[in-house]
mmCIF file of C-alpha atoms in Angstrom:
data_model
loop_
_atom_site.group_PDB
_atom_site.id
_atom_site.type_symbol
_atom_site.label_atom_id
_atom_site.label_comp_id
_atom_site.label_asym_id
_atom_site.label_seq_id
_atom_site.Cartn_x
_atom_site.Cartn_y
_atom_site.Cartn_z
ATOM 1 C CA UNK A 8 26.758 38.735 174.249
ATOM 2 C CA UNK A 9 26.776 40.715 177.406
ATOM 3 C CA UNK A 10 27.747 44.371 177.063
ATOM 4 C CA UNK A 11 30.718 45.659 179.270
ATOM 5 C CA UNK A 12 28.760 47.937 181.170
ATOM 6 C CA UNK A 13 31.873 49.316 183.788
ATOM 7 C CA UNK A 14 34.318 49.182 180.648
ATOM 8 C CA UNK A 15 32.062 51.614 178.415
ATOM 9 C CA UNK A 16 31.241 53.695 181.583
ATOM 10 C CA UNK A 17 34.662 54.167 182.091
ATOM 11 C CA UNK A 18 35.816 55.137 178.743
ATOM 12 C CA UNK A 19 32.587 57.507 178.180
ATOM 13 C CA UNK A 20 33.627 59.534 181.603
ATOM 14 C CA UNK A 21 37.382 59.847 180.382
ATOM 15 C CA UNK A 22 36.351 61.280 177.100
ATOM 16 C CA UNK A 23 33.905 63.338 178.792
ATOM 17 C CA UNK A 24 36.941 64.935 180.943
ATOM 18 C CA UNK A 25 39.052 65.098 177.686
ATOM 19 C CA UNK A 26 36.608 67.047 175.877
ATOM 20 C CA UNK A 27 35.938 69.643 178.836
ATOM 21 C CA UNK A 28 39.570 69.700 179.345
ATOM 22 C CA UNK A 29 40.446 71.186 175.901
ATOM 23 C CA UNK A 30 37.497 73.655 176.187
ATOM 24 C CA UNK A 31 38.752 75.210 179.659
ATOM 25 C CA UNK A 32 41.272 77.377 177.679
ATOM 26 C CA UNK A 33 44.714 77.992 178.957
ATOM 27 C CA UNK A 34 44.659 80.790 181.819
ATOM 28 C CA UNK A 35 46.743 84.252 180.743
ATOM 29 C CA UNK A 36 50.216 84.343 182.544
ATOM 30 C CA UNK A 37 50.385 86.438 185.363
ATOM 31 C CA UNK A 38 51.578 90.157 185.307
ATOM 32 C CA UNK A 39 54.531 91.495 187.230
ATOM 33 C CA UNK A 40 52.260 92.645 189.902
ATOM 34 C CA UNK A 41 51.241 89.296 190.773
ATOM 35 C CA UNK A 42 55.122 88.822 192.359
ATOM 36 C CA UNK A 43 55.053 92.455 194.401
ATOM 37 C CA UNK A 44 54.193 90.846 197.830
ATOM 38 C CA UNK A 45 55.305 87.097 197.864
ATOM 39 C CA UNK A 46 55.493 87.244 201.950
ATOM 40 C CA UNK A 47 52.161 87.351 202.267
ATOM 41 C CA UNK A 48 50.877 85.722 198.375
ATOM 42 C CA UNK A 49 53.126 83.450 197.483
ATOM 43 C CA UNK A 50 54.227 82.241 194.116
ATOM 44 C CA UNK A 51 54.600 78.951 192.942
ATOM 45 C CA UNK A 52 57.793 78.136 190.940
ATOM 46 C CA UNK A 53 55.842 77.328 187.875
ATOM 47 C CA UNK A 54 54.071 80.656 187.913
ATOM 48 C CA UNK A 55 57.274 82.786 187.849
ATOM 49 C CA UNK A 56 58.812 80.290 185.299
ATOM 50 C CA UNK A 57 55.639 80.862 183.230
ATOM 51 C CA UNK A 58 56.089 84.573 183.687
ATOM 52 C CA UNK A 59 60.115 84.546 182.273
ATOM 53 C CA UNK A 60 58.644 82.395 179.464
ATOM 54 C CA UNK A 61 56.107 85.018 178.627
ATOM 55 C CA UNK A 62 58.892 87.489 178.204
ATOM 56 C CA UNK A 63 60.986 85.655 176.136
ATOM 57 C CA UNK A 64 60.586 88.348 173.131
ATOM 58 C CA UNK A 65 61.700 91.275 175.823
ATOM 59 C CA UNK A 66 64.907 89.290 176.455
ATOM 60 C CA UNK A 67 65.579 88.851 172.731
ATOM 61 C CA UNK A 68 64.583 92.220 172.182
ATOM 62 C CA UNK A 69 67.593 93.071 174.577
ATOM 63 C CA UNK A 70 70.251 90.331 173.904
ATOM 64 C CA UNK A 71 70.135 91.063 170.203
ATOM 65 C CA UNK A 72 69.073 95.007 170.102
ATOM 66 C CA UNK A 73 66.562 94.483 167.367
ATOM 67 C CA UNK A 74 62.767 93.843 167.826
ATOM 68 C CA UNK A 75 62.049 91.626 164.717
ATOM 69 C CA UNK A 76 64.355 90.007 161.544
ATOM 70 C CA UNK A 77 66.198 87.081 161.114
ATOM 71 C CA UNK A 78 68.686 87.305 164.441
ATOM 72 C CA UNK A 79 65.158 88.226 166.892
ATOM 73 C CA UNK A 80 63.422 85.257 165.604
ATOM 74 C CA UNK A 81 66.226 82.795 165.907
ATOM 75 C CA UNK A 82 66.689 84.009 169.452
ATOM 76 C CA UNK A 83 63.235 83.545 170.327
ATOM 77 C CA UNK A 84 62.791 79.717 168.535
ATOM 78 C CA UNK A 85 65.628 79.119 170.464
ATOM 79 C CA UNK A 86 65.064 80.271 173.772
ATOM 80 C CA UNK A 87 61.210 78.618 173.069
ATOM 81 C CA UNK A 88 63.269 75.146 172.171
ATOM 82 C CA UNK A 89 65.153 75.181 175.635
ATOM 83 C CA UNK A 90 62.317 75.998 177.298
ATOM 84 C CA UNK A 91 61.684 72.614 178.550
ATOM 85 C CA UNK A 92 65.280 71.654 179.810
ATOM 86 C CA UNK A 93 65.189 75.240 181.701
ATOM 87 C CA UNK A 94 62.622 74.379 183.577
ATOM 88 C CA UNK A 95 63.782 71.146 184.776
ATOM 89 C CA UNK A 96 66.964 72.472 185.617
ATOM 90 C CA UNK A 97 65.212 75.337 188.098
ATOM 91 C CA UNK A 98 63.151 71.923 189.423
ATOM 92 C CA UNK A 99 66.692 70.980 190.798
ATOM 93 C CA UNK A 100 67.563 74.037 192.428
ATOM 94 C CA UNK A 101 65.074 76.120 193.465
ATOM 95 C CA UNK A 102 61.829 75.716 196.022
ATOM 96 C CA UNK A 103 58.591 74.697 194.725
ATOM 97 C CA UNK A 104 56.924 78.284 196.877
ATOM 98 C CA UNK A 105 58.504 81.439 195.572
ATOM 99 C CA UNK A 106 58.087 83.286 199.163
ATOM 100 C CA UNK A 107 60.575 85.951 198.867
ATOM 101 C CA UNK A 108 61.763 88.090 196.399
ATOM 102 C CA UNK A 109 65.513 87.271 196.379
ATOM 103 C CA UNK A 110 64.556 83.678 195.193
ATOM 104 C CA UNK A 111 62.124 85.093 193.132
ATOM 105 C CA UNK A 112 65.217 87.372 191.940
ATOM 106 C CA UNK A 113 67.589 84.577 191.524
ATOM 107 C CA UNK A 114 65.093 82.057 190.629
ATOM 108 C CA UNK A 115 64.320 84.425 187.602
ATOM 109 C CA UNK A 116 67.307 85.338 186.284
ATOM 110 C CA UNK A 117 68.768 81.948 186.049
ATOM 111 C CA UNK A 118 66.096 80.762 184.438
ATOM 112 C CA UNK A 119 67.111 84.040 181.714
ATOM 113 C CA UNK A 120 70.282 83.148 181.446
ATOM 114 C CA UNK A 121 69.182 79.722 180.453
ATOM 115 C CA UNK A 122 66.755 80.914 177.964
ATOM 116 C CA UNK A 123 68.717 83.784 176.531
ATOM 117 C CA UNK A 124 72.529 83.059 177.313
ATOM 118 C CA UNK A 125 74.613 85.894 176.663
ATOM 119 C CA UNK A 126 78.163 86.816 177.061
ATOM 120 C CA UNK A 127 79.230 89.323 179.558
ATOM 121 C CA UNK A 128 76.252 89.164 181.666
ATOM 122 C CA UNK A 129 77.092 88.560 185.421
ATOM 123 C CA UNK A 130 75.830 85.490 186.903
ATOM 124 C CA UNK A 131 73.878 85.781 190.108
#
């Protein structure tokens, strides 16, 4: 029987990549600093929406005045849960390159408002 040679090649390079894959780690989210000059550094749209994710326990920190118990945590599992549909709404309406700060503004607090809805807050 004649070994598949390509077939086994194949499969032994795509495990290769999976394993260094999951040892590359997952790179820290950027600080606020990061977004203080997007003229001349711009941001992509996943980098800011990774940056409003980060903060998601500030936001429930200030939606529900409390910094841990029952009505915290619920706010942050579900601002965590809508996570996903957030993002793909801010696909829709905002540009992939963050270059100025009044997207970056916008782009930012919609995606809070998403995450962390809360009544009486003005909508940009």
């Amino acid at each position: 029987m004649k070994m598949p040679v390509v077939t086994v090649t194949l499969v032994s390079a795509a495990l290769l990549y999976v394993l260094w894959d999951q040892t590359r780690g997952t790179p820290a989210p950027a600080s606020a600093e990061r977004f203080s000059n997007l003229a001349t550094s711009p941001a992509s749209r996943g980098e800011v929406l990774d940056f409003v994710v980060s903060r998601v326990p500030v936001f429930c920190s200030e939606a529900t005045g409390r910094d841990s118990g029952e009505t915290f945590n619920d706010c942050v599992q579900r601002a965590n849960s809508r996570s996903s549909s957030c993002r793909r709404t801010m696909v829709g309406q905002f540009p992939d390159n963050v270059m100025s700060e009044a997207v970056f503004r916008d782009l930012s607090i919609t995606m809070i408002n998403c995450l962390v809805p809360q009544s009486g807050v003005v909508q940009p």
